[in-house]
Every structure is written in structure tokens, then in C-alpha cells.
mmCIF file of C-alpha atoms in Angstrom:
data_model
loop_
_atom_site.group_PDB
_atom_site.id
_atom_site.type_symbol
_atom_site.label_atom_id
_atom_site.label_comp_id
_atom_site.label_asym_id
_atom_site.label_seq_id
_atom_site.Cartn_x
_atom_site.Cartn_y
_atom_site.Cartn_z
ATOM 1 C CA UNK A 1077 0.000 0.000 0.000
ATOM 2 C CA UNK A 1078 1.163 3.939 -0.697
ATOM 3 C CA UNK A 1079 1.008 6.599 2.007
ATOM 4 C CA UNK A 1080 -1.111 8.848 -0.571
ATOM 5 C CA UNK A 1081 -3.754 6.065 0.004
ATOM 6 C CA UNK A 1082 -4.807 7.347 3.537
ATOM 7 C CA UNK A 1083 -4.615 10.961 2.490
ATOM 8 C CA UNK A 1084 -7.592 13.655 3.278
ATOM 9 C CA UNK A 1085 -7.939 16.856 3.204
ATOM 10 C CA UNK A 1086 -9.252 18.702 6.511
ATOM 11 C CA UNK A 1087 -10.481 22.036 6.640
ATOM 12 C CA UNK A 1088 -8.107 23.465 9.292
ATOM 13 C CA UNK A 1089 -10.504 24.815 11.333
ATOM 14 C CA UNK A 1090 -11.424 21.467 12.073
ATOM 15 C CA UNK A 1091 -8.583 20.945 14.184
ATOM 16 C CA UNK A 1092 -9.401 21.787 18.003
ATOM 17 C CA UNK A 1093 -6.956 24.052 19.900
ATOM 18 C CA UNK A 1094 -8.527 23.910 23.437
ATOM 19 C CA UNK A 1095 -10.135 21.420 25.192
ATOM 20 C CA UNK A 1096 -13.579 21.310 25.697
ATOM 21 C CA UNK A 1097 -14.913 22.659 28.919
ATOM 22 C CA UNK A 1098 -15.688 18.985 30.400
ATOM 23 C CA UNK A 1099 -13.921 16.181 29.684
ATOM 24 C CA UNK A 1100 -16.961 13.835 28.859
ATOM 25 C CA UNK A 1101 -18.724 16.506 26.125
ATOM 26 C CA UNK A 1102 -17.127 15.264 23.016
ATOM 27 C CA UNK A 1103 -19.124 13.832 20.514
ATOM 28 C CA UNK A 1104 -18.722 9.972 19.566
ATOM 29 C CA UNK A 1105 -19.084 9.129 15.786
ATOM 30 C CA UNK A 1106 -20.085 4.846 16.191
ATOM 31 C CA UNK A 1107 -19.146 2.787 13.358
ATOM 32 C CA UNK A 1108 -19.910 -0.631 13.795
ATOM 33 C CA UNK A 1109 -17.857 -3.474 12.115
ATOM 34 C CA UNK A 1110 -20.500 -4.220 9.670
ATOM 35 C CA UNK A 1111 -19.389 -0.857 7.892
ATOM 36 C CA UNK A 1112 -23.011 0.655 8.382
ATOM 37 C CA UNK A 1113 -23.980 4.130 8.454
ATOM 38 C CA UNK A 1114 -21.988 6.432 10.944
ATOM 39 C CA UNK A 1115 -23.843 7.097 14.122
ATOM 40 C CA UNK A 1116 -24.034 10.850 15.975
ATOM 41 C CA UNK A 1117 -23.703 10.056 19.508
ATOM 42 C CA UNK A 1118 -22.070 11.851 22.368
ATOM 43 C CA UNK A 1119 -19.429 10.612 24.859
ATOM 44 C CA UNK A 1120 -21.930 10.295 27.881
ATOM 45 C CA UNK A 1121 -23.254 8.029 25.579
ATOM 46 C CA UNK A 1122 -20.367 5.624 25.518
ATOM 47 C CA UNK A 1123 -21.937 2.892 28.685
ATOM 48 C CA UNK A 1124 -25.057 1.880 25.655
ATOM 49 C CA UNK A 1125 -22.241 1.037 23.241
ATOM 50 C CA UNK A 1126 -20.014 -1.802 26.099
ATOM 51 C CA UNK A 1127 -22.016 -4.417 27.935
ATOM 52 C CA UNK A 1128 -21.637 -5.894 31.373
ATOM 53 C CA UNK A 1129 -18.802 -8.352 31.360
ATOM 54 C CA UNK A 1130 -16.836 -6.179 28.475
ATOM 55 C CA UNK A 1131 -12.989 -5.555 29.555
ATOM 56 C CA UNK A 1132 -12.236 -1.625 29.136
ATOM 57 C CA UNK A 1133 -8.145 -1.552 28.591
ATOM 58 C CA UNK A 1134 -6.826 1.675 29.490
ATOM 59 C CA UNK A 1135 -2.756 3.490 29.022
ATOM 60 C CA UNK A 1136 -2.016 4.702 32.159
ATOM 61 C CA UNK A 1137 1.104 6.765 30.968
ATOM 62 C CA UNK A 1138 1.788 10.381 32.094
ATOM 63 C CA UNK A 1139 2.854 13.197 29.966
ATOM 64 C CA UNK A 1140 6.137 14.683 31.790
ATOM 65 C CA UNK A 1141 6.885 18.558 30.781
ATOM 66 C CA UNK A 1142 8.994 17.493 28.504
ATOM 67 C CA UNK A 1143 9.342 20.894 26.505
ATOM 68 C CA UNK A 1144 12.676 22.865 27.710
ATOM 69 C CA UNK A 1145 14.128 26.136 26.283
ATOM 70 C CA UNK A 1146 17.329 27.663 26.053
ATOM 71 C CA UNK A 1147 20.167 29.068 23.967
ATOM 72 C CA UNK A 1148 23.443 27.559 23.202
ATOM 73 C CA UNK A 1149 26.590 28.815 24.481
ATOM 74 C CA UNK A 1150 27.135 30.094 21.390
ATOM 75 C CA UNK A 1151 24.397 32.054 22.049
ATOM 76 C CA UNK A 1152 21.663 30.963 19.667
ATOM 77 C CA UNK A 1153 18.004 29.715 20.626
ATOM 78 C CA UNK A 1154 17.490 26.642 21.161
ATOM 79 C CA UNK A 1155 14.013 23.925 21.967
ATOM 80 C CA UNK A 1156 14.738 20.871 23.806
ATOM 81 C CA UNK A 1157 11.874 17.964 23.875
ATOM 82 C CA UNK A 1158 12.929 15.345 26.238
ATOM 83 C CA UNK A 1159 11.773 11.999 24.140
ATOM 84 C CA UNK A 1160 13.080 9.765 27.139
ATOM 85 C CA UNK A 1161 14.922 9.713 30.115
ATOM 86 C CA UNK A 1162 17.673 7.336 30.635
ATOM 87 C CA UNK A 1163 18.097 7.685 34.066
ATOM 88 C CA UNK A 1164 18.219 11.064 36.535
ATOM 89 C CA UNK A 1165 20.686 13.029 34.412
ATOM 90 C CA UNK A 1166 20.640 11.229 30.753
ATOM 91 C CA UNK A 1167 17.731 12.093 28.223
ATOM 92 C CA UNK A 1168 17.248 11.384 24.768
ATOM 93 C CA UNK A 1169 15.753 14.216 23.082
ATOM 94 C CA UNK A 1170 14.757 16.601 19.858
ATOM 95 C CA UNK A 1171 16.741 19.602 19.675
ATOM 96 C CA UNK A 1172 15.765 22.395 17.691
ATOM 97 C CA UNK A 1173 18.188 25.084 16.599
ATOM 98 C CA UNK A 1174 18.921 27.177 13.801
ATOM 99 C CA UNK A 1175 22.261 24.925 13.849
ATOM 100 C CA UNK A 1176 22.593 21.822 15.217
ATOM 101 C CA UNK A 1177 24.057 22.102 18.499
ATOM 102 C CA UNK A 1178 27.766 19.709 18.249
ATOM 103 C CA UNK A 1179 29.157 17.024 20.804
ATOM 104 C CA UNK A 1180 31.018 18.796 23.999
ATOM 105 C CA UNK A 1181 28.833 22.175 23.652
ATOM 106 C CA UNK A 1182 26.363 23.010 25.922
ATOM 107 C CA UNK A 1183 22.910 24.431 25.975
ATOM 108 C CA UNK A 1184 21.726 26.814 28.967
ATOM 109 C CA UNK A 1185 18.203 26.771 30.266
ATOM 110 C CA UNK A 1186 16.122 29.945 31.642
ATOM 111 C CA UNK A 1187 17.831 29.433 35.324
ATOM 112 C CA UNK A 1188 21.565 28.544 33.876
ATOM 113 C CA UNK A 1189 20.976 25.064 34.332
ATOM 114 C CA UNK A 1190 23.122 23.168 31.481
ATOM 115 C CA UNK A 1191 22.980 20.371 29.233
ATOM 116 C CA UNK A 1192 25.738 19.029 27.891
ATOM 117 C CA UNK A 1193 25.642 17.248 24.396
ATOM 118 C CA UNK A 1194 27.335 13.964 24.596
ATOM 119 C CA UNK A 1195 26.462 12.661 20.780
ATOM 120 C CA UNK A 1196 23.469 12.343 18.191
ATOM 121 C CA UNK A 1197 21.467 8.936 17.172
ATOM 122 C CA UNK A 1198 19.782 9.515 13.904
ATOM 123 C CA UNK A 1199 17.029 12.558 15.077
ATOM 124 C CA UNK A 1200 17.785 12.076 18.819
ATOM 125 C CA UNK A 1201 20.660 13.914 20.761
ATOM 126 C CA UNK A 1202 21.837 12.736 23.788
ATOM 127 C CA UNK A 1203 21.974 15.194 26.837
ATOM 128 C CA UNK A 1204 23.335 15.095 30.267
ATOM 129 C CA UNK A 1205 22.338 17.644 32.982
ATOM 130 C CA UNK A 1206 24.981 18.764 34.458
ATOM 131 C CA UNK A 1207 23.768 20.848 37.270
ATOM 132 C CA UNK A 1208 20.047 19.286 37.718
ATOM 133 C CA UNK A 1209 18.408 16.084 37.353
ATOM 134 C CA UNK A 1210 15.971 16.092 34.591
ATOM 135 C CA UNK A 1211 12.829 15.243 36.629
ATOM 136 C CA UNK A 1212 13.797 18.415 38.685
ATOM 137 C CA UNK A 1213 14.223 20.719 35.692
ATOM 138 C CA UNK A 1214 10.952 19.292 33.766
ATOM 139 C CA UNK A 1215 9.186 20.365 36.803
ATOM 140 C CA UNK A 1216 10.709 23.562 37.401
ATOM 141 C CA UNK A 1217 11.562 24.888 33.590
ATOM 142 C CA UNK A 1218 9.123 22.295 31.338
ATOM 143 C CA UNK A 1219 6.319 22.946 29.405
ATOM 144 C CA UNK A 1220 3.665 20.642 28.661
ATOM 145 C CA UNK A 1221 4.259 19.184 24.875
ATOM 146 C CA UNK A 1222 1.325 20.235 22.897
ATOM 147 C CA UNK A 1223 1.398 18.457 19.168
ATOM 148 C CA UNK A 1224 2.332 20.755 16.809
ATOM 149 C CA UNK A 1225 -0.429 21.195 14.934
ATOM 150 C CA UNK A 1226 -2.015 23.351 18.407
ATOM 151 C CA UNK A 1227 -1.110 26.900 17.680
ATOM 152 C CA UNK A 1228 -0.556 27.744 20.698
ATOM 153 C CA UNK A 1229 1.675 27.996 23.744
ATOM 154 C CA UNK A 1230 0.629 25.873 26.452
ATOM 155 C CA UNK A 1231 -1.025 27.144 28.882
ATOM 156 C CA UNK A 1232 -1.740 26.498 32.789
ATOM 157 C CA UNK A 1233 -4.859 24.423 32.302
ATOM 158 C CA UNK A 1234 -3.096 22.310 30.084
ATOM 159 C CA UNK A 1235 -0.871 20.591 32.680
ATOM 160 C CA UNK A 1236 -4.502 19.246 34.158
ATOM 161 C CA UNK A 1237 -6.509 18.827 30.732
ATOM 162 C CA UNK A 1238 -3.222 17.107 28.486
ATOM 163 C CA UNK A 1239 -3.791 14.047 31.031
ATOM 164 C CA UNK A 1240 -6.063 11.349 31.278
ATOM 165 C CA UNK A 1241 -7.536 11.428 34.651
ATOM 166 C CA UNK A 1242 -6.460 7.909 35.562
ATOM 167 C CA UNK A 1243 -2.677 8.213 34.503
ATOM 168 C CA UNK A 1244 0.014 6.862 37.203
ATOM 169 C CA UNK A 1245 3.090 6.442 35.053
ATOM 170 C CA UNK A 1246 4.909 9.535 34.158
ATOM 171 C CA UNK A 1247 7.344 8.855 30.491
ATOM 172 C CA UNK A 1248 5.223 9.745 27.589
ATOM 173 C CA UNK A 1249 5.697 13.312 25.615
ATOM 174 C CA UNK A 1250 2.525 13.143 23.866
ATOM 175 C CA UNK A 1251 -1.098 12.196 25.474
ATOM 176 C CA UNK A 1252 -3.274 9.057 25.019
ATOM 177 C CA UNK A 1253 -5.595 11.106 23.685
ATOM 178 C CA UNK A 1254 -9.114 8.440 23.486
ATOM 179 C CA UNK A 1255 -8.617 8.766 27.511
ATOM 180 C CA UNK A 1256 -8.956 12.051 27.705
ATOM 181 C CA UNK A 1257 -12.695 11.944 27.391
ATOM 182 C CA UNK A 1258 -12.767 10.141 30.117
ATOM 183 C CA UNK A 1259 -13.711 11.981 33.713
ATOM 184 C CA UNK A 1260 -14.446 10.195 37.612
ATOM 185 C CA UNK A 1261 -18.665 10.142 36.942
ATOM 186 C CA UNK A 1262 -18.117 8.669 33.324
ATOM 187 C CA UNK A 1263 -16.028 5.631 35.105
ATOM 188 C CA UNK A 1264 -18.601 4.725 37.525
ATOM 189 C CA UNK A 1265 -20.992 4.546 35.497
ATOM 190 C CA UNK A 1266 -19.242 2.130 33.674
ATOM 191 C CA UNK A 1267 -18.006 0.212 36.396
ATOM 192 C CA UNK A 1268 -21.803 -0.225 37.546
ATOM 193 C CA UNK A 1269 -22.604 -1.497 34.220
ATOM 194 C CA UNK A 1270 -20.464 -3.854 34.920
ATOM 195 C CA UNK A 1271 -17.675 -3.227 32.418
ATOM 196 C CA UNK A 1272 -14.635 -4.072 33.876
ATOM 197 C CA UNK A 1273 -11.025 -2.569 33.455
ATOM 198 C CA UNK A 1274 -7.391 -3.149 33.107
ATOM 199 C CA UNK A 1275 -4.279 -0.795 32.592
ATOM 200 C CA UNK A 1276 -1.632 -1.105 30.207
ATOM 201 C CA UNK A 1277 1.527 1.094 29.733
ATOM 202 C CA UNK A 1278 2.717 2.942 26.613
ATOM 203 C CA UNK A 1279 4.551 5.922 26.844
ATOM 204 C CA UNK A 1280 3.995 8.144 23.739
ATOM 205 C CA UNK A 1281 6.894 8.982 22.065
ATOM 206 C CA UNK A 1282 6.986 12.252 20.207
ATOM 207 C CA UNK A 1283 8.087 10.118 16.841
ATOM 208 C CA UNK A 1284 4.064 9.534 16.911
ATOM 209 C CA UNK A 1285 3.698 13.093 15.032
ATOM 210 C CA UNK A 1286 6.445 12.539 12.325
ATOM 211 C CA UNK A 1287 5.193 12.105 9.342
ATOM 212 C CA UNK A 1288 5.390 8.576 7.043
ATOM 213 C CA UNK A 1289 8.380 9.970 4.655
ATOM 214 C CA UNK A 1290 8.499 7.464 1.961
ATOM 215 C CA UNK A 1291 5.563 6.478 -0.561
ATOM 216 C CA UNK A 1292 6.199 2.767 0.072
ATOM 217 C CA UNK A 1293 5.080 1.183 3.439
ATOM 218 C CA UNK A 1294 6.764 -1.643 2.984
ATOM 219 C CA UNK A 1295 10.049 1.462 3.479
ATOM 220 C CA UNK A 1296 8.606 2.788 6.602
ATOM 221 C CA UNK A 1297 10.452 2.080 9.870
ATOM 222 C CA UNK A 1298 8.389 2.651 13.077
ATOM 223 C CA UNK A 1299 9.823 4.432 16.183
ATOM 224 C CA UNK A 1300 10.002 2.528 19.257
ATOM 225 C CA UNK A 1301 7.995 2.795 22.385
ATOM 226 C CA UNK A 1302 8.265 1.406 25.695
ATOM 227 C CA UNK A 1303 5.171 -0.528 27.102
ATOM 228 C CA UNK A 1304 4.515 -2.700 29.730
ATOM 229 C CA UNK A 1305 2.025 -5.890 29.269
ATOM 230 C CA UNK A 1306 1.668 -7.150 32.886
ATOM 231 C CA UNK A 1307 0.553 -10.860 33.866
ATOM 232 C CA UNK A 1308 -2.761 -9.604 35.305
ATOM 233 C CA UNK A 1309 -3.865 -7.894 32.470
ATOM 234 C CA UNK A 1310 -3.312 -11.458 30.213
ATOM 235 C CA UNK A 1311 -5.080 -13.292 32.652
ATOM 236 C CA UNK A 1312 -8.201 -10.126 32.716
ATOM 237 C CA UNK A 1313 -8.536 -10.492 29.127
ATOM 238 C CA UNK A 1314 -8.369 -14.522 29.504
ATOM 239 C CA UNK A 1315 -11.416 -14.580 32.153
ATOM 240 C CA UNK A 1316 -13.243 -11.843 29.965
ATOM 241 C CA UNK A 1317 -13.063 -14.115 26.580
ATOM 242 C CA UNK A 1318 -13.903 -16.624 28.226
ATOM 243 C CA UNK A 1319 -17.123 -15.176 29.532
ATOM 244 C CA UNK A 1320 -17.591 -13.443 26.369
ATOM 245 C CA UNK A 1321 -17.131 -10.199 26.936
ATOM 246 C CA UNK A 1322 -14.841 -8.018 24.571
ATOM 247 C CA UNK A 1323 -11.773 -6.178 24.724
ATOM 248 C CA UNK A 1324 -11.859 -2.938 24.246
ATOM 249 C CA UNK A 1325 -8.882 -0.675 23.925
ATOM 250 C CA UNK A 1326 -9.198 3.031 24.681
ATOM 251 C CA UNK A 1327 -6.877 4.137 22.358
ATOM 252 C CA UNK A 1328 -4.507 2.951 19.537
ATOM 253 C CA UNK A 1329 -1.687 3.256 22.124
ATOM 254 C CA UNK A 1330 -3.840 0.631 23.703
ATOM 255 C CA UNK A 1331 -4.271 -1.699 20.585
ATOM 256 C CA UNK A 1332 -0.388 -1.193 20.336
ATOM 257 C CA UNK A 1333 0.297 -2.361 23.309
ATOM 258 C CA UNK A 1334 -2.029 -5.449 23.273
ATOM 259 C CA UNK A 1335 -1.141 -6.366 20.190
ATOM 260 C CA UNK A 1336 2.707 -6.241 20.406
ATOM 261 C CA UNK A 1337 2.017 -8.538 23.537
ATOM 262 C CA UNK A 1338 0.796 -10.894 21.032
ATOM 263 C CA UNK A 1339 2.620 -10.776 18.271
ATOM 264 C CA UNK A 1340 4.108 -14.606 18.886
ATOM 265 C CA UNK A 1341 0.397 -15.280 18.620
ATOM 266 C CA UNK A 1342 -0.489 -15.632 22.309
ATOM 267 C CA UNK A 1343 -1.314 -12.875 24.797
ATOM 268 C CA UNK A 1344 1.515 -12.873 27.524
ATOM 269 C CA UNK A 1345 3.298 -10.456 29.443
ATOM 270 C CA UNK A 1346 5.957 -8.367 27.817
ATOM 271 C CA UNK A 1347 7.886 -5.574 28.936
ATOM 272 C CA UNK A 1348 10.363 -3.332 26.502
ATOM 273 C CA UNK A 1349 10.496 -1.281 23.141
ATOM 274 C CA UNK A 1350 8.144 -1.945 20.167
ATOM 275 C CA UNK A 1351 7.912 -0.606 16.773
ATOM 276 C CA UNK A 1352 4.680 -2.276 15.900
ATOM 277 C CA UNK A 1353 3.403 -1.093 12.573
ATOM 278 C CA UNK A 1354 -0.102 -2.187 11.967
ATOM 279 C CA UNK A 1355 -1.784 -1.457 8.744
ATOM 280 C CA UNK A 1356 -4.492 -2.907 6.446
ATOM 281 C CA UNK A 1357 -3.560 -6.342 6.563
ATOM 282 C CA UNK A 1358 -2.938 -6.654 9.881
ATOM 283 C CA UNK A 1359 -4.679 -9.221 11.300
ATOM 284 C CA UNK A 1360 -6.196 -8.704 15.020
ATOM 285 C CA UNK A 1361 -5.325 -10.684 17.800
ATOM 286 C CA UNK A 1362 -6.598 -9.737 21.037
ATOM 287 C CA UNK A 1363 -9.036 -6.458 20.409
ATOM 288 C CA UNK A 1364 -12.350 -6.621 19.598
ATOM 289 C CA UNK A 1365 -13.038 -2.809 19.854
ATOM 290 C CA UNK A 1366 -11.473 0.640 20.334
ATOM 291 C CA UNK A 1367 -12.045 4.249 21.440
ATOM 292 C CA UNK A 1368 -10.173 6.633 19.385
ATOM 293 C CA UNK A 1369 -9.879 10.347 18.179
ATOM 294 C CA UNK A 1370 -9.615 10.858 14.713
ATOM 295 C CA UNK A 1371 -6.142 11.099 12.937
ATOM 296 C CA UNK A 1372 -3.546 13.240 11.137
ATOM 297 C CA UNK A 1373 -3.478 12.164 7.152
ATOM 298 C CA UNK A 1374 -1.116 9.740 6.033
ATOM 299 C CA UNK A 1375 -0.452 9.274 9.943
ATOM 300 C CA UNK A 1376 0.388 5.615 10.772
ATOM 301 C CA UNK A 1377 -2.609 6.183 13.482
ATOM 302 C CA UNK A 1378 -5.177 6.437 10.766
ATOM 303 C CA UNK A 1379 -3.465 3.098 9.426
ATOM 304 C CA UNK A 1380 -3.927 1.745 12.198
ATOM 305 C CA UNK A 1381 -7.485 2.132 11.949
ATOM 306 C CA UNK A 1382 -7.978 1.360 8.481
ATOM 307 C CA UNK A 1383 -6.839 -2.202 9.583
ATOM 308 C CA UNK A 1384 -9.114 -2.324 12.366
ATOM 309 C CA UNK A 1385 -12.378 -1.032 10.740
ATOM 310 C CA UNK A 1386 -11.269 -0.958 6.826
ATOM 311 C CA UNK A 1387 -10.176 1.695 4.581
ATOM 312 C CA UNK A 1388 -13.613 1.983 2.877
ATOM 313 C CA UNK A 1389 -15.844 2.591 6.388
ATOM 314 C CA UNK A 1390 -13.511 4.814 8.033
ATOM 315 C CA UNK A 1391 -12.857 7.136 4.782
ATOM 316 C CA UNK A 1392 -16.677 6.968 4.742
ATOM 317 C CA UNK A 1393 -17.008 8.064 8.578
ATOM 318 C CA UNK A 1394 -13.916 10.637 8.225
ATOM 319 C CA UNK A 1395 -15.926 12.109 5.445
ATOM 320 C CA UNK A 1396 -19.099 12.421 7.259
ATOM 321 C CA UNK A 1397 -17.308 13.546 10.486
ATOM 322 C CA UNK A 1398 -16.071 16.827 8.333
ATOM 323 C CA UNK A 1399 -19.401 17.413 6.966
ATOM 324 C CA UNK A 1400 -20.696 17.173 10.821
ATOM 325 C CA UNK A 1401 -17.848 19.291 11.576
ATOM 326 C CA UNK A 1402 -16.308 17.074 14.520
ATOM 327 C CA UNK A 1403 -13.356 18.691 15.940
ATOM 328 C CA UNK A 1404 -9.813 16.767 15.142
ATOM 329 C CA UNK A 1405 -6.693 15.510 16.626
ATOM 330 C CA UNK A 1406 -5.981 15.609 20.573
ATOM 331 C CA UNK A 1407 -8.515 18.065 21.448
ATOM 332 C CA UNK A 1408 -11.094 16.372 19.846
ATOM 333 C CA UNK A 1409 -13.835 14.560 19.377
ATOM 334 C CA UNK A 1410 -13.840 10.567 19.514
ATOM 335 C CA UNK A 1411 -14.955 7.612 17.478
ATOM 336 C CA UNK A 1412 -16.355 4.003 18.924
ATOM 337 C CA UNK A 1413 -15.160 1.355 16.183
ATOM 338 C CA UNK A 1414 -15.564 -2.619 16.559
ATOM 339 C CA UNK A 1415 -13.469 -4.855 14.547
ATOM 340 C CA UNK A 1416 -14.336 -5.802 11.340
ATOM 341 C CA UNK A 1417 -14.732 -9.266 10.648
ATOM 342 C CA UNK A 1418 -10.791 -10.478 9.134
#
């Protein structure tokens, strides 16, 4: 398949800049796996969609303030994003400069805290605070790490509304953005249905927003994440398949995660990097349904979906959720999708 195939064009007021004002008030576009008509529902709407005995599989990853600024000590500007921390005073990370910054120099945050450039891996540099440990300066200097398609400095509210409610695991730069919708009342309710719930770990890398750069997918080379599959969580989705229920990941970070756990062909426990690329063709192991915003063009995201609902549906129900005008991307607005039959 070509990357032009999963191409769209969205009118760019389409894509949301703030949150909305509660959590829950998105709208949910439904598309069931029998590629029927696109349903207008809202997010409170969500508990008619699961039934009692469904498994609900959550990414409990934090976003750290990963966004640092500074200049060189050469003197010009420079943007730091922190892609992961390799212990208290070792990072990878973007660095954006008018000139890339070279082994041995430094670069001097807002307080004269400094980094020190120890060498470069592909897009990544390698830092090491010298003064500082990192958690310290992402909590005194960092900025929350809005995508870059929000046009806009973060702002206060951010640090509350860029996290899912439930998160307990700080290491991702970008949100899990189908948990967002999620708030405390929304979570009872579906825990009184009867819908029960397990947490996985993926922390977001910010390689999730660069672009698929070659025309053949068969060229593309995923970045890796870090996840966490635990032993509970195989034996909760063992006990709800064999009751019945369904597993349904909240979130492609979710699906990721689930389905890199199985990749041998078995659910089991798994702990380390993946680089999972799952596209039309793909065939499903463990998920039988998924929460998710909508997704970037030619994004390996809206792949992702293709192969879960097929191309033909979810070009249909991207095409009516423009029309509708449903608000894009992180901010958002969210779809329900269960798997097509493979």
C-alpha cells in the first residue's frame, strides 16, 4: 500500500486548539464493524455502546513537561523535547536550533541550568544535565508538549486537561488522547454497568507526530515505544473471553500495546520497546473494539485504523465527520469502532 492512500484533506478549522470545557462533552461518531452508516452520539453516551462483562483496557502513561528552552553557548536559541529519560541526568531528546548544536557544547536553560551534548542517534541527541536532574528541571523549567499542529503555547490548564484522569506512570511526551474523554462520573458509570477494566503502559513517544516519509510502506520504519504488558492484564482479558465479553482498547496506544504482547500469537506479558506497525492487513489478535480520536493524514494512526475497521468505512465516517464538523486531533472529538470481521 502507498502513504497517498490514507490521504484527506481537513479544513483546518477542524482541528481543536482547546479542550472542551468537560472532559466527557465530546461527541462519539459509532461505526460498527458491519461498515453501516456512521452514528451521531455523544461521549456520555459511551456505557449503551459496552455491555456488562466487556474488559475496558486503558494506558495509564503520564505526559512529563517534557518541553525545555534555552540558547546555546554560542548564544543561539534553542528547543529541547525530552523523548526519554535514561536515568536522573541522561535524556534522549529533539533539539531544535537554527544549527545543530555539536558534541562537547552546551545548551543553557532559563535558570543557567546546562545540558551538555554527549552525541546524536539519527534525530535524537543525547543530553546530560549537568547541574540538575531532569525530573527536577521538567518540573521547574518544562512545558507541557502540545502536538504541533495546536497553535498555541501551552497554557496552565493544560498541565490538568493534556492528562487522562487515571494516569500513574509519568514517560510519555505526547497524550493518550481516546482517555482524555474520560472523567471520575463517566467511570462509575461504567463500572456499575459492569464493564470491567485493566491498565496497560505505553509511553507516547513524540516520533508519533512525524510524518510517514516514503511512498512505500513496505520502506517505513516505526519508532520505538516502551510498554509494559503485565501478567494480570493477560489473565483479565483470559477470564473476559472466556465469559464473552470483549476487549476494548481506549486508544490505539492501547491496541499497540495489546497487540505487540501478542505478536508470537499468544497474549503474555511483555515488557520493553516496540515498533509495531499495523496497517491494512494486519490481522487482530486480542481487540475486539477501540475508542479513538480521529487522525492526522497519512499518519500511521489512521493506518492503524484502516486495519481495524477498513479503509472503505472509516474514509466513509472521516468524510461524514467533516461534513458534521467534529473537531480533530488531541482536542477532539472521539470515534467508537468494533473490529471488522478479518
Amino acid at each position: 500500500m502507498k502513504r497517498s492512500d490514507f490521504h484527506f484533506d481537513l479544513p483546518p478549522g477542524l482541528i481543536a486548539q482547546r479542550p472542551l470545557a468537560q472532559r466527557s462533552a465530546s461527541r462519539l461518531l459509532v461505526l460498527d464493524g458491519d461498515g453501516t452508516t456512521p452514528r451521531d452520539l455523544l461521549f456520555t453516551d459511551l456505557p449503551g455502546q459496552l455491555r456488562p462483562g466487556d474488559l475496558l483496557v486503558f494506558n495509564n502513561t503520564r505526559v512529563m513537561r517534557a518541553r525545555l528552552f534555552g540558547h546555546k553557548d554560542s548564544g543561539g536559541a534553542v528547543e529541547v523535547l525530552i523523548e526519554r529519560l535514561l536515568g536522573p541526568t541522561q535524556a534522549q531528546a529533539q533539539v531544535r536550533a537554527s544549527k545543530s548544536p555539536r558534541p562537547g557544547s552546551l545548551i543553557l536553560l532559563g535558570g543557567g541550568e546546562r545540558l551538555e551534548v554527549l552525541g546524536r542517534d539519527a534525530d535524537l541527541f543525547l543530553l546530560r544535565a549537568l547541574d540538575q536532574p531532569f525530573p527536577l528541571l521538567m518540573q521547574t523549567q518544562g512545558h507541557v508538549p502540545l502536538p504541533p499542529y495546536i497553535e498555541r503555547p501551552d497554557e496552565d490548564a493544560d498541565a490538568e486537561r493534556y492528562q487522562t484522569v487515571y494516569g500513574s506512570r509519568t514517560g510519555a511526551v505526547a497524550a493518550p488522547t481516546a482517555g482524555l474523554h474520560f472523567d471520575q462520573p463517566l467511570l462509575e458509570r461504567l463500572a456499575a454497568l459492569g464493564v470491567a477494566r485493566a491498565e496497560v503502559t505505553l509511553h507516547v513517544g513524540a516520533g508519533t507526530f512525524q510524518p510517514v516519509r516514503v511512498e512505500d510502506l513496505d520502506q517505513h520504519r516505526m519508532h520505538a515505544e516502551w510498554l509494559e504488558v503485565d501478567p494480570r492484564v493477560c489473565a483479565q482479558v483470559a477470564a473476559t473471553r472466556a465469559a464473552g465479553g470483549r476487549v476494548v482498547a481506549v486508544g490505539t496506544t492501547s491496541v499497540r500495546s495489546l497487540e505487540s504482547a501478542a505478536a508470537h500469537g499468544e497474549l503474555e506479558p511483555f515488557q520493553g520497546d516496540s515498533r509495531i506497525f499495523i496497517r491494512p492487513g494486519y490481522r487482530f489478535r486480542v481487540v475486539d473494539a477501540m475508542i479513538t480520536n480521529f487522525h492526522l493524514p497519512e499518519s500511521t494512526l489512521l493506518m492503524l485504523v484502516c486495519a481495524f475497521a477498513g479503509m472503505e468505512p472509516i474514509r466513509a465516517a472521516y468524510r461524514h465527520a467533516i461534513a458534521q464538523r467534529y473537531r480533530f486531533f488531541s482536542y477532539g472529538d472521539a470515534m467508537f469502532l468494533t473490529r471488522r470481521d478479518q
